[in-house]
């Protein structure tokens, strides 16, 4: 490091090689020097490699002098410099500071930094606020788990799952039951685990897992009991201090034997800010292991030395999963039936599961082929599979909170399997809170509407035009307009048809396929899929707002060229010519 005043080098950082940023380094350092004076030092070696790295002492309005260092990324000035404290970690502020001393002087949104800003601008405005945790700050909590997970081994998909709803305040130690799967690799084991029960040191059950396990963990898990204790004085982790911290965290001597070796897990709880000004318990898990590999020593054959590492903690409770999208909470206790698992229905099923549906009943009679996988929910892994069975496996693997009931059946077929349409759909309708018709078959839509109306179940019908220049997402209230009423409205001109509907030029019979299909890409069909999901959430969360049938018509083409998606909404009243309500 040399004083900025002595910097004679003509080297510049990589970002100044852009002509737009010419002379920006000197302007940046001049502004810093105005406040830091002779304390501003520049790393000549780093500058020769194209990196601007500086150290300086910054004066605060109250007279304090703060030792800082800053590194400017290659993406400067589009993105902000990184600023670190240069003092004893014991003096780090409790907020807005990482374990290595890195300061958060702006919110995480990169848009808060403007290219015209200098580091001195931000330090002048925000350093004192960050150090003193003033009230003028972002409403952003700083959970200790974030920093501990940064030190964890994530290379093999390791994790331990917990639930944020558990309240262990007032208890200092006890035992945890952990369900786990361990795969032994060449270097160290990979573990996927979940805490299933938590007891106090007196044996009282304090918490129990209510969330579902991933299939990969649920099918072949082991269970063992390990110790936990509270350590509210546990410091933030620094990489250079991690070995000593692992010893502090590796309490307990209880081992579990697995096929590849012995493991012991220690759980430590620390009071932490989980959300802004909301406190609870942060979990830190350390796994120690020794492999079943013997090495020969002067004292005979011995097992390999025990090694430890931090396992990431993830929160998988029902509230944790749903907190990011509270608007879809209505799906958590609902059953939705989807008829048709083609280009629309398969993606609908995945979206509804992703957003928390408790159960899906999926009905189709087809198999996945290579040609239709370009607009289906999965690709080559599904070829040759029944659509219903594959969707069940896929969803229950990825979204364990959703169960899927597959029904392989063709509506309108003879009773070859001994089950008629009325008998099969009666059970489906009795359980479903909502039916989604994605079969793209007019006759099927009419029949489903009859069944839904008879059992007072709402229905959503979604389909695209043959040229995919438009499409429809229609909601049919059991006491309002039905699909037949919609066709009558089309014929009368009171509701406009979607562009391209019925155009035979939009059909093609692929080689080897028994019938013609529409032409169009998945990225256009998803406009319809997502609108159907939005409508499903709306109907199930606020049925009072959906007491009249609605027709949402999508336009993607104005007759001359493609246009951005445009939607038109029409009410669909019962038609006297239909007689559906008589």
Coordinates of C-alpha atoms in Angstrom, one line a residue:
X1 CA 0.0 0.0 0.0
X2 CA 1.3 3.5 -0.8
X3 CA -0.2 6.9 0.0
X4 CA -2.6 8.1 -2.8
X5 CA -0.5 11.3 -3.1
X6 CA 2.5 9.2 -4.1
X7 CA 0.6 7.2 -6.7
X8 CA 2.5 7.7 -10.0
X9 CA 1.5 4.5 -11.8
X10 CA -0.4 4.9 -15.1
X11 CA -2.1 1.6 -14.4
X12 CA -5.9 1.7 -14.2
X13 CA -8.5 -0.8 -13.1
X14 CA -10.2 -3.0 -15.7
X15 CA -13.4 -1.0 -15.5
X16 CA -11.7 2.2 -16.6
X17 CA -10.6 0.6 -19.9
X18 CA -14.2 1.4 -21.0
X19 CA -14.0 4.9 -22.6
X20 CA -17.1 5.9 -20.8
X21 CA -15.3 5.5 -17.5
X22 CA -12.1 7.3 -18.5
X23 CA -10.5 9.3 -15.6
X24 CA -13.1 7.9 -13.3
X25 CA -10.5 6.3 -10.9
X26 CA -8.9 9.6 -10.3
X27 CA -12.2 11.3 -9.7
X28 CA -13.2 8.5 -7.3
X29 CA -10.0 8.7 -5.3
X30 CA -9.9 12.5 -5.3
X31 CA -13.4 12.5 -3.6
X32 CA -12.3 9.9 -1.1
X33 CA -9.1 11.9 -0.4
X34 CA -11.2 15.0 0.4
X35 CA -12.5 13.2 3.5
X36 CA -9.7 10.7 4.3
X37 CA -6.7 13.0 3.6
X38 CA -3.3 11.4 3.9
X39 CA -4.8 8.2 5.3
X40 CA -5.9 7.1 1.8
X41 CA -3.7 4.2 0.7
X42 CA -3.7 2.4 -2.7
X43 CA -2.6 -1.2 -3.3
X44 CA -0.2 -0.8 -6.2
X45 CA 0.1 -4.6 -6.8
X46 CA -3.6 -5.1 -7.1
X47 CA -3.9 -2.0 -9.4
X48 CA -1.3 -3.6 -11.7
X49 CA -3.7 -6.6 -12.0
X50 CA -6.6 -4.2 -12.8
X51 CA -8.2 -4.1 -9.3
X52 CA -8.7 -1.0 -7.3
X53 CA -8.1 -1.8 -3.6
X54 CA -7.8 1.0 -1.0
X55 CA -7.5 1.5 2.7
X56 CA -8.4 4.7 4.6
X57 CA -9.7 6.3 7.8
X58 CA -13.1 7.9 7.5
X59 CA -14.2 10.8 9.9
X60 CA -17.7 10.6 11.3
X61 CA -19.6 13.8 12.2
X62 CA -19.2 13.0 15.9
X63 CA -15.4 12.9 15.7
X64 CA -14.9 9.2 15.5
X65 CA -12.4 7.8 13.0
X66 CA -13.3 4.6 11.3
X67 CA -10.7 2.4 9.6
X68 CA -12.0 1.0 6.3
X69 CA -10.9 -0.8 3.2
X70 CA -12.7 -1.0 -0.1
X71 CA -12.5 -3.1 -3.2
X72 CA -14.0 -2.0 -6.5
X73 CA -15.5 -4.8 -8.7
X74 CA -14.8 -5.1 -12.4
X75 CA -18.5 -4.1 -12.9
X76 CA -17.9 -0.7 -11.2
X77 CA -19.5 1.9 -11.7
X78 CA -22.6 -0.1 -12.7
X79 CA -22.3 -1.9 -9.3
X80 CA -21.1 -0.6 -6.0
X81 CA -17.8 -1.1 -4.3
X82 CA -17.4 -3.5 -1.4
X83 CA -16.5 -1.8 2.0
X84 CA -15.1 -3.6 5.0
X85 CA -14.3 -2.5 8.6
X86 CA -10.7 -2.8 9.7
X87 CA -11.0 -3.3 13.4
X88 CA -11.4 -6.0 16.0
X89 CA -14.5 -8.2 15.3
X90 CA -15.6 -7.5 18.8
X91 CA -16.2 -3.9 17.7
X92 CA -18.4 -4.8 14.7
X93 CA -21.9 -3.4 14.8
X94 CA -24.7 -5.8 15.5
X95 CA -26.5 -4.9 12.3
X96 CA -25.5 -4.2 8.7
X97 CA -22.2 -6.1 9.0
X98 CA -21.1 -9.5 7.8
X99 CA -18.8 -11.7 10.0
X100 CA -15.8 -10.7 7.9
X101 CA -16.5 -7.0 8.5
X102 CA -18.2 -6.3 5.2
X103 CA -20.7 -3.4 5.6
X104 CA -24.1 -3.1 4.0
X105 CA -24.4 0.7 3.3
X106 CA -27.3 0.4 0.8
X107 CA -30.2 -2.0 0.5
X108 CA -29.6 -5.2 -1.4
X109 CA -31.4 -3.9 -4.5
X110 CA -28.6 -3.0 -6.9
X111 CA -30.8 -0.2 -8.3
X112 CA -30.1 1.8 -5.1
X113 CA -26.6 2.4 -6.4
X114 CA -26.4 4.8 -9.3
X115 CA -23.4 4.9 -11.7
X116 CA -22.8 8.6 -11.0
X117 CA -22.3 8.0 -7.3
X118 CA -19.0 7.7 -5.6
X119 CA -18.0 5.7 -2.6
X120 CA -17.5 8.9 -0.7
X121 CA -21.1 9.9 -1.4
X122 CA -22.4 6.7 0.3
X123 CA -20.0 6.8 3.2
X124 CA -21.0 10.4 3.9
X125 CA -24.7 9.6 3.8
X126 CA -24.9 6.1 5.3
X127 CA -21.9 5.0 7.3
X128 CA -22.9 6.5 10.6
X129 CA -26.5 5.1 10.2
X130 CA -25.1 1.6 9.5
X131 CA -22.7 1.7 12.4
X132 CA -25.3 3.0 14.9
X133 CA -28.3 1.1 13.5
X134 CA -30.4 4.2 13.3
X135 CA -34.1 4.1 12.8
X136 CA -33.6 5.3 9.2
X137 CA -32.8 1.8 7.8
X138 CA -34.2 -0.9 5.6
X139 CA -36.8 -3.3 7.2
X140 CA -34.5 -6.2 6.7
X141 CA -33.7 -8.8 9.4
X142 CA -30.3 -10.4 9.7
X143 CA -30.6 -14.1 10.7
X144 CA -27.5 -15.7 12.0
X145 CA -28.3 -18.8 9.9
X146 CA -27.4 -16.8 6.8
X147 CA -23.8 -16.5 7.9
X148 CA -23.5 -20.0 9.2
X149 CA -24.9 -21.4 6.0
X150 CA -22.2 -19.5 4.1
X151 CA -19.6 -21.6 6.0
X152 CA -21.4 -24.9 5.4
X153 CA -20.6 -27.6 2.9
X154 CA -23.2 -27.2 0.1
X155 CA -21.3 -29.1 -2.5
X156 CA -23.4 -32.3 -2.3
X157 CA -26.9 -30.8 -1.6
X158 CA -26.5 -31.2 2.2
X159 CA -29.3 -29.9 4.5
X160 CA -31.2 -30.2 7.7
X161 CA -34.8 -29.1 7.6
X162 CA -36.5 -27.3 10.5
X163 CA -39.8 -25.4 11.1
X164 CA -39.9 -21.7 11.9
X165 CA -43.1 -22.2 13.9
X166 CA -41.3 -24.1 16.7
X167 CA -40.9 -22.1 19.8
X168 CA -38.1 -23.3 22.1
X169 CA -37.6 -20.1 24.1
X170 CA -37.0 -20.8 27.8
X171 CA -35.2 -24.1 27.2
X172 CA -31.5 -24.5 27.1
X173 CA -30.7 -28.1 26.1
X174 CA -32.2 -31.4 25.3
X175 CA -32.4 -34.0 22.5
X176 CA -33.5 -33.9 18.9
X177 CA -34.7 -36.8 16.7
X178 CA -33.3 -36.5 13.2
X179 CA -34.4 -38.4 10.1
X180 CA -31.6 -38.6 7.6
X181 CA -30.2 -40.2 4.5
X182 CA -26.4 -40.4 4.2
X183 CA -24.6 -41.1 0.9
X184 CA -20.9 -41.8 1.3
X185 CA -18.7 -40.3 -1.4
X186 CA -14.9 -40.3 -1.9
X187 CA -14.2 -37.3 0.3
X188 CA -17.0 -36.9 2.8
X189 CA -20.6 -38.0 3.3
X190 CA -23.6 -36.1 1.8
X191 CA -26.6 -35.8 4.2
X192 CA -30.2 -34.8 3.7
X193 CA -32.0 -34.7 7.0
X194 CA -35.0 -33.2 8.9
X195 CA -35.6 -32.6 12.6
X196 CA -38.7 -34.7 13.5
X197 CA -38.9 -34.2 17.3
X198 CA -37.4 -31.9 19.9
X199 CA -37.3 -32.7 23.6
X200 CA -36.2 -30.7 26.6
X201 CA -33.5 -32.1 29.0
X202 CA -36.4 -33.3 31.2
X203 CA -37.9 -35.3 28.4
X204 CA -40.8 -33.0 27.6
X205 CA -41.8 -32.9 23.9
X206 CA -41.3 -29.3 22.7
X207 CA -41.8 -29.6 19.0
X208 CA -42.7 -32.1 16.3
X209 CA -42.4 -32.2 12.5
X210 CA -45.7 -31.5 10.7
X211 CA -44.3 -30.7 7.3
X212 CA -43.9 -33.5 4.6
X213 CA -40.6 -34.9 3.7
X214 CA -39.1 -35.0 0.2
X215 CA -39.6 -38.4 -1.3
X216 CA -35.8 -39.0 -1.6
X217 CA -35.6 -38.6 2.2
X218 CA -38.9 -40.2 3.1
X219 CA -38.4 -43.5 1.3
X220 CA -35.2 -44.8 2.9
X221 CA -34.4 -42.7 5.9
X222 CA -32.7 -43.6 9.1
X223 CA -33.6 -42.1 12.5
X224 CA -31.3 -41.2 15.4
X225 CA -31.4 -39.0 18.5
X226 CA -28.7 -36.4 19.0
X227 CA -28.1 -33.6 21.6
X228 CA -29.0 -29.9 21.2
X229 CA -28.1 -27.0 23.4
X230 CA -28.5 -23.2 23.4
X231 CA -25.6 -20.9 22.9
X232 CA -26.8 -17.3 22.6
X233 CA -23.2 -16.0 22.8
X234 CA -22.1 -18.0 19.8
X235 CA -20.1 -15.5 17.6
X236 CA -20.6 -15.0 13.9
X237 CA -18.4 -17.4 11.9
X238 CA -15.1 -16.3 10.5
X239 CA -13.5 -18.8 8.2
X240 CA -10.1 -18.6 9.9
X241 CA -11.8 -19.3 13.3
X242 CA -14.0 -22.1 12.0
X243 CA -11.9 -25.1 13.3
X244 CA -12.1 -23.8 16.9
X245 CA -15.8 -23.0 16.5
X246 CA -16.5 -26.6 15.2
X247 CA -15.1 -27.9 18.4
X248 CA -17.4 -25.6 20.4
X249 CA -20.3 -26.7 18.3
X250 CA -19.5 -30.4 18.3
X251 CA -21.0 -31.2 21.7
X252 CA -22.2 -34.6 22.5
X253 CA -20.7 -38.0 21.8
X254 CA -23.8 -40.0 20.5
X255 CA -23.0 -41.8 17.3
X256 CA -25.2 -43.3 14.6
X257 CA -23.8 -46.2 12.6
X258 CA -24.4 -46.1 8.8
X259 CA -23.2 -48.3 6.0
X260 CA -20.2 -46.1 5.2
X261 CA -19.1 -45.0 8.7
X262 CA -20.2 -43.4 12.0
X263 CA -21.8 -40.0 12.2
X264 CA -22.7 -37.7 15.1
X265 CA -24.8 -34.5 14.7
X266 CA -24.8 -31.6 17.1
X267 CA -27.5 -29.0 17.1
X268 CA -26.9 -25.5 18.5
X269 CA -29.6 -22.8 18.9
X270 CA -28.9 -19.1 19.0
X271 CA -31.4 -16.3 19.6
X272 CA -31.4 -14.4 16.3
X273 CA -33.4 -11.9 14.3
X274 CA -35.2 -14.1 11.9
X275 CA -37.2 -11.3 10.3
X276 CA -37.0 -7.6 10.8
X277 CA -37.4 -7.0 14.5
X278 CA -38.8 -10.5 15.0
X279 CA -36.6 -12.8 17.0
X280 CA -36.5 -16.6 17.3
X281 CA -34.0 -19.5 17.2
X282 CA -31.4 -19.9 14.6
X283 CA -30.2 -23.5 14.1
X284 CA -26.6 -24.5 13.5
X285 CA -25.9 -28.2 12.8
X286 CA -22.4 -29.7 12.7
X287 CA -21.8 -33.3 11.5
X288 CA -18.8 -35.2 12.6
X289 CA -17.9 -38.4 10.8
X290 CA -15.4 -41.2 10.5
X291 CA -15.4 -43.6 7.6
X292 CA -15.3 -47.4 7.8
X293 CA -11.7 -47.3 6.4
X294 CA -8.9 -48.8 8.4
X295 CA -5.4 -47.4 8.3
X296 CA -2.4 -49.3 9.6
X297 CA -0.3 -47.5 12.3
X298 CA 2.3 -48.6 14.8
X299 CA -0.5 -49.2 17.2
X300 CA -2.4 -51.4 14.8
X301 CA -5.4 -50.9 12.6
X302 CA -7.3 -47.7 13.3
X303 CA -10.3 -46.0 11.8
X304 CA -9.8 -42.8 9.8
X305 CA -9.7 -39.6 11.9
X306 CA -13.0 -37.9 12.7
X307 CA -13.8 -34.9 10.6
X308 CA -16.5 -32.2 11.0
X309 CA -18.3 -29.7 8.9
X310 CA -21.4 -27.4 9.1
X311 CA -24.6 -28.6 7.5
X312 CA -26.8 -25.9 6.0
X313 CA -30.1 -25.3 7.8
X314 CA -33.2 -24.8 5.7
X315 CA -36.7 -23.9 6.9
X316 CA -39.4 -26.2 5.4
X317 CA -42.5 -25.7 7.6
X318 CA -45.9 -25.1 6.1
X319 CA -45.6 -21.4 6.9
X320 CA -42.0 -21.3 5.6
X321 CA -43.1 -22.7 2.2
X322 CA -46.2 -20.5 1.9
X323 CA -44.8 -17.2 3.3
X324 CA -43.3 -16.1 0.0
X325 CA -46.7 -16.1 -1.8
X326 CA -49.4 -15.6 0.9
X327 CA -52.0 -15.0 -1.8
X328 CA -52.1 -18.7 -2.7
X329 CA -52.8 -19.8 0.9
X330 CA -56.3 -20.8 -0.2
X331 CA -54.8 -23.7 -2.1
X332 CA -53.3 -25.4 1.0
X333 CA -56.5 -27.3 1.9
X334 CA -58.0 -27.6 -1.5
X335 CA -58.4 -30.5 -4.0
X336 CA -58.3 -29.5 -7.7
X337 CA -59.2 -31.9 -10.5
X338 CA -57.5 -31.4 -13.9
X339 CA -59.0 -33.1 -16.9
X340 CA -56.5 -33.3 -19.7
X341 CA -52.7 -33.3 -19.2
X342 CA -51.6 -32.0 -22.5
X343 CA -49.6 -28.8 -23.2
X344 CA -51.9 -26.8 -20.9
X345 CA -52.9 -29.3 -18.3
X346 CA -49.5 -30.6 -17.5
X347 CA -48.1 -27.2 -16.8
X348 CA -51.2 -26.3 -14.8
X349 CA -50.7 -29.2 -12.6
X350 CA -47.1 -28.2 -11.9
X351 CA -48.0 -24.6 -11.2
X352 CA -50.8 -25.6 -8.8
X353 CA -48.5 -28.0 -6.9
X354 CA -45.7 -25.4 -6.8
X355 CA -48.1 -22.9 -5.2
X356 CA -49.3 -25.3 -2.4
X357 CA -52.3 -27.3 -3.6
X358 CA -53.0 -30.1 -1.1
X359 CA -54.2 -32.6 -3.6
X360 CA -54.5 -32.8 -7.4
X361 CA -56.7 -35.4 -9.2
X362 CA -55.4 -35.7 -12.8
X363 CA -57.2 -37.5 -15.6
X364 CA -55.9 -38.3 -19.0
X365 CA -55.7 -41.3 -21.4
X366 CA -52.5 -40.5 -23.3
X367 CA -48.8 -41.2 -23.3
X368 CA -45.9 -38.8 -23.6
X369 CA -44.1 -38.9 -27.0
X370 CA -41.0 -37.1 -28.2
X371 CA -42.9 -34.8 -30.4
X372 CA -45.2 -33.4 -27.8
X373 CA -42.5 -32.9 -25.2
X374 CA -41.6 -29.6 -26.7
X375 CA -44.7 -28.1 -25.0
X376 CA -45.1 -30.5 -22.1
X377 CA -44.1 -30.3 -18.4
X378 CA -41.1 -32.6 -18.9
X379 CA -38.9 -33.8 -21.8
X380 CA -37.1 -37.1 -22.6
X381 CA -37.4 -38.5 -19.1
X382 CA -41.2 -38.8 -19.7
X383 CA -41.1 -40.4 -23.1
X384 CA -43.3 -43.5 -23.3
X385 CA -44.9 -42.9 -19.9
X386 CA -48.5 -42.5 -19.0
X387 CA -49.0 -38.8 -18.6
X388 CA -51.0 -39.3 -15.3
X389 CA -48.4 -41.5 -13.7
X390 CA -45.4 -39.4 -14.7
X391 CA -47.1 -36.2 -13.4
X392 CA -47.8 -37.9 -10.1
X393 CA -44.1 -39.0 -9.8
X394 CA -42.8 -35.6 -10.9
X395 CA -45.0 -33.5 -8.6
X396 CA -44.6 -35.7 -5.5
X397 CA -40.9 -35.7 -6.0
X398 CA -40.5 -32.0 -6.3
X399 CA -43.4 -30.7 -4.2
X400 CA -43.9 -33.1 -1.2
X401 CA -46.8 -31.1 0.2
X402 CA -49.0 -32.1 -2.8
X403 CA -50.4 -35.5 -3.3
X404 CA -51.6 -36.6 -6.8
X405 CA -54.3 -39.1 -7.6
X406 CA -53.9 -40.3 -11.2
X407 CA -56.8 -41.5 -13.3
X408 CA -56.0 -43.1 -16.6
X409 CA -59.3 -42.9 -18.5
X410 CA -60.8 -41.6 -21.8
X411 CA -64.0 -39.7 -21.3
X412 CA -66.5 -40.9 -23.9
X413 CA -65.1 -44.4 -24.3
X414 CA -67.0 -47.6 -24.0
X415 CA -67.2 -49.4 -20.6
X416 CA -64.3 -51.7 -21.5
X417 CA -62.7 -51.2 -18.2
X418 CA -66.0 -51.6 -16.3
X419 CA -66.1 -48.0 -15.2
X420 CA -68.4 -45.5 -16.9
X421 CA -67.9 -41.8 -17.1
X422 CA -70.7 -40.9 -14.7
X423 CA -69.5 -43.4 -12.1
X424 CA -65.9 -42.2 -12.3
X425 CA -66.7 -38.5 -12.4
X426 CA -69.1 -38.8 -9.5
X427 CA -66.3 -39.7 -7.1
X428 CA -64.1 -37.0 -8.6
X429 CA -66.7 -34.3 -8.3
X430 CA -67.5 -35.2 -4.7
X431 CA -63.9 -34.6 -3.6
X432 CA -62.9 -31.7 -5.9
X433 CA -63.3 -28.1 -4.8
X434 CA -62.6 -27.0 -8.4
X435 CA -62.5 -28.7 -11.8
X436 CA -60.2 -27.5 -14.5
X437 CA -61.0 -28.6 -18.0
X438 CA -57.9 -28.6 -20.1
X439 CA -59.0 -31.4 -22.5
X440 CA -59.5 -28.9 -25.4
X441 CA -62.6 -30.9 -26.5
X442 CA -66.0 -29.2 -26.9
X443 CA -68.0 -32.3 -26.1
X444 CA -65.9 -33.1 -22.9
X445 CA -66.4 -29.5 -21.8
X446 CA -70.2 -29.7 -22.2
X447 CA -70.2 -33.0 -20.3
X448 CA -68.0 -31.8 -17.5
X449 CA -70.1 -28.7 -17.1
X450 CA -73.2 -30.9 -16.7
X451 CA -71.5 -32.9 -13.9
X452 CA -70.1 -29.8 -12.2
X453 CA -73.5 -28.1 -12.2
X454 CA -75.2 -31.2 -10.8
X455 CA -72.8 -31.2 -7.8
X456 CA -72.5 -27.4 -7.5
X457 CA -68.7 -27.5 -8.3
X458 CA -67.1 -24.5 -10.1
X459 CA -65.3 -25.2 -13.3
X460 CA -62.5 -23.4 -15.3
X461 CA -62.1 -24.2 -19.0
X462 CA -58.9 -23.4 -20.8
X463 CA -58.0 -23.8 -24.4
X464 CA -56.0 -22.2 -27.3
X465 CA -57.1 -21.4 -30.8
X466 CA -55.7 -23.8 -33.5
X467 CA -53.2 -21.2 -34.8
X468 CA -52.4 -20.1 -31.2
X469 CA -53.2 -16.5 -32.1
X470 CA -55.4 -16.4 -29.0
X471 CA -57.2 -18.5 -26.5
X472 CA -59.8 -18.6 -23.7
X473 CA -59.8 -19.1 -20.0
X474 CA -63.5 -19.3 -18.9
X475 CA -64.9 -19.6 -15.4
X476 CA -68.3 -21.3 -15.2
X477 CA -70.2 -20.8 -12.0
X478 CA -72.7 -23.7 -11.4
X479 CA -75.6 -21.2 -11.3
X480 CA -74.4 -19.0 -14.2
X481 CA -73.5 -19.4 -17.9
X482 CA -72.1 -22.7 -19.0
X483 CA -70.0 -23.7 -22.0
X484 CA -73.1 -24.1 -24.2
X485 CA -74.1 -20.6 -23.2
X486 CA -70.7 -19.4 -24.4
X487 CA -71.1 -21.0 -27.8
X488 CA -74.6 -19.3 -28.1
X489 CA -73.0 -16.0 -27.2
X490 CA -70.3 -16.5 -29.8
X491 CA -72.9 -17.3 -32.5
X492 CA -74.9 -14.2 -31.4
X493 CA -71.8 -12.0 -31.5
X494 CA -72.3 -10.8 -27.9
X495 CA -68.9 -12.2 -27.0
X496 CA -66.0 -12.1 -29.5
X497 CA -64.3 -15.4 -30.4
X498 CA -60.5 -15.6 -29.8
X499 CA -58.5 -14.9 -33.0
X500 CA -57.6 -18.1 -35.0
X501 CA -60.3 -20.3 -33.5
X502 CA -61.3 -23.1 -35.8
X503 CA -58.8 -22.1 -38.5
X504 CA -57.8 -25.4 -40.2
X505 CA -54.5 -23.9 -41.3
X506 CA -53.4 -24.1 -37.7
X507 CA -53.6 -27.9 -37.7
X508 CA -51.0 -30.4 -38.6
X509 CA -50.9 -34.2 -38.4
X510 CA -47.4 -35.2 -37.3
X511 CA -46.0 -38.4 -38.9
X512 CA -47.2 -41.5 -37.0
X513 CA -49.9 -39.6 -35.1
X514 CA -53.5 -40.7 -35.4
X515 CA -55.0 -37.2 -35.5
X516 CA -54.2 -33.5 -36.3
X517 CA -52.9 -31.2 -33.6
X518 CA -52.6 -27.5 -33.3
X519 CA -49.4 -25.7 -34.0
X520 CA -47.9 -23.4 -31.4
X521 CA -45.1 -23.0 -28.9
X522 CA -45.2 -23.5 -25.1
X523 CA -44.1 -19.9 -24.4
X524 CA -47.4 -18.7 -25.9
X525 CA -49.5 -21.4 -24.2
X526 CA -48.2 -20.4 -20.9
X527 CA -50.1 -17.2 -21.1
X528 CA -53.3 -19.3 -20.8
X529 CA -51.8 -21.6 -18.2
X530 CA -50.9 -18.8 -15.9
X531 CA -54.2 -17.0 -16.3
X532 CA -56.0 -20.2 -15.4
X533 CA -53.8 -20.5 -12.2
X534 CA -54.6 -16.9 -11.3
X535 CA -58.3 -17.6 -11.8
X536 CA -58.1 -20.8 -9.7
X537 CA -56.5 -18.9 -6.8
X538 CA -59.1 -16.1 -7.1
X539 CA -62.1 -18.5 -7.2
X540 CA -60.9 -20.5 -4.2
X541 CA -59.8 -17.6 -2.1
X542 CA -62.7 -15.2 -2.9
X543 CA -65.7 -17.1 -4.2
X544 CA -67.9 -14.1 -3.4
X545 CA -66.2 -12.3 -6.2
X546 CA -67.0 -15.0 -8.8
X547 CA -70.8 -15.4 -8.6
X548 CA -71.2 -14.9 -12.4
X549 CA -69.4 -16.9 -15.1
X550 CA -66.6 -15.0 -16.9
X551 CA -64.9 -15.4 -20.3
X552 CA -61.3 -14.2 -20.4
X553 CA -60.2 -13.9 -24.1
X554 CA -56.5 -13.8 -25.0
X555 CA -55.3 -12.1 -28.2
X556 CA -51.7 -12.7 -29.4
X557 CA -52.1 -11.6 -33.0
X558 CA -54.0 -8.7 -34.5
X559 CA -54.4 -10.2 -38.0
X560 CA -51.2 -8.5 -39.3
X561 CA -48.5 -9.3 -36.7
X562 CA -47.8 -10.7 -33.3
X563 CA -48.8 -8.3 -30.4
X564 CA -48.1 -8.4 -26.7
X565 CA -50.7 -10.5 -24.8
X566 CA -54.0 -8.7 -24.5
X567 CA -56.9 -9.8 -22.4
X568 CA -60.6 -9.0 -22.7
X569 CA -63.1 -10.0 -20.0
X570 CA -66.8 -10.6 -20.6
X571 CA -69.6 -11.7 -18.2
X572 CA -71.4 -14.9 -19.3
X573 CA -75.0 -14.9 -18.2
X574 CA -77.2 -18.0 -18.7
X575 CA -78.8 -18.2 -22.1
X576 CA -82.5 -18.9 -22.4
X577 CA -81.8 -21.0 -25.5
X578 CA -79.5 -23.3 -23.5
X579 CA -81.8 -24.1 -20.6
X580 CA -79.0 -25.2 -18.4
X581 CA -80.6 -23.8 -15.3
X582 CA -84.1 -25.1 -15.9

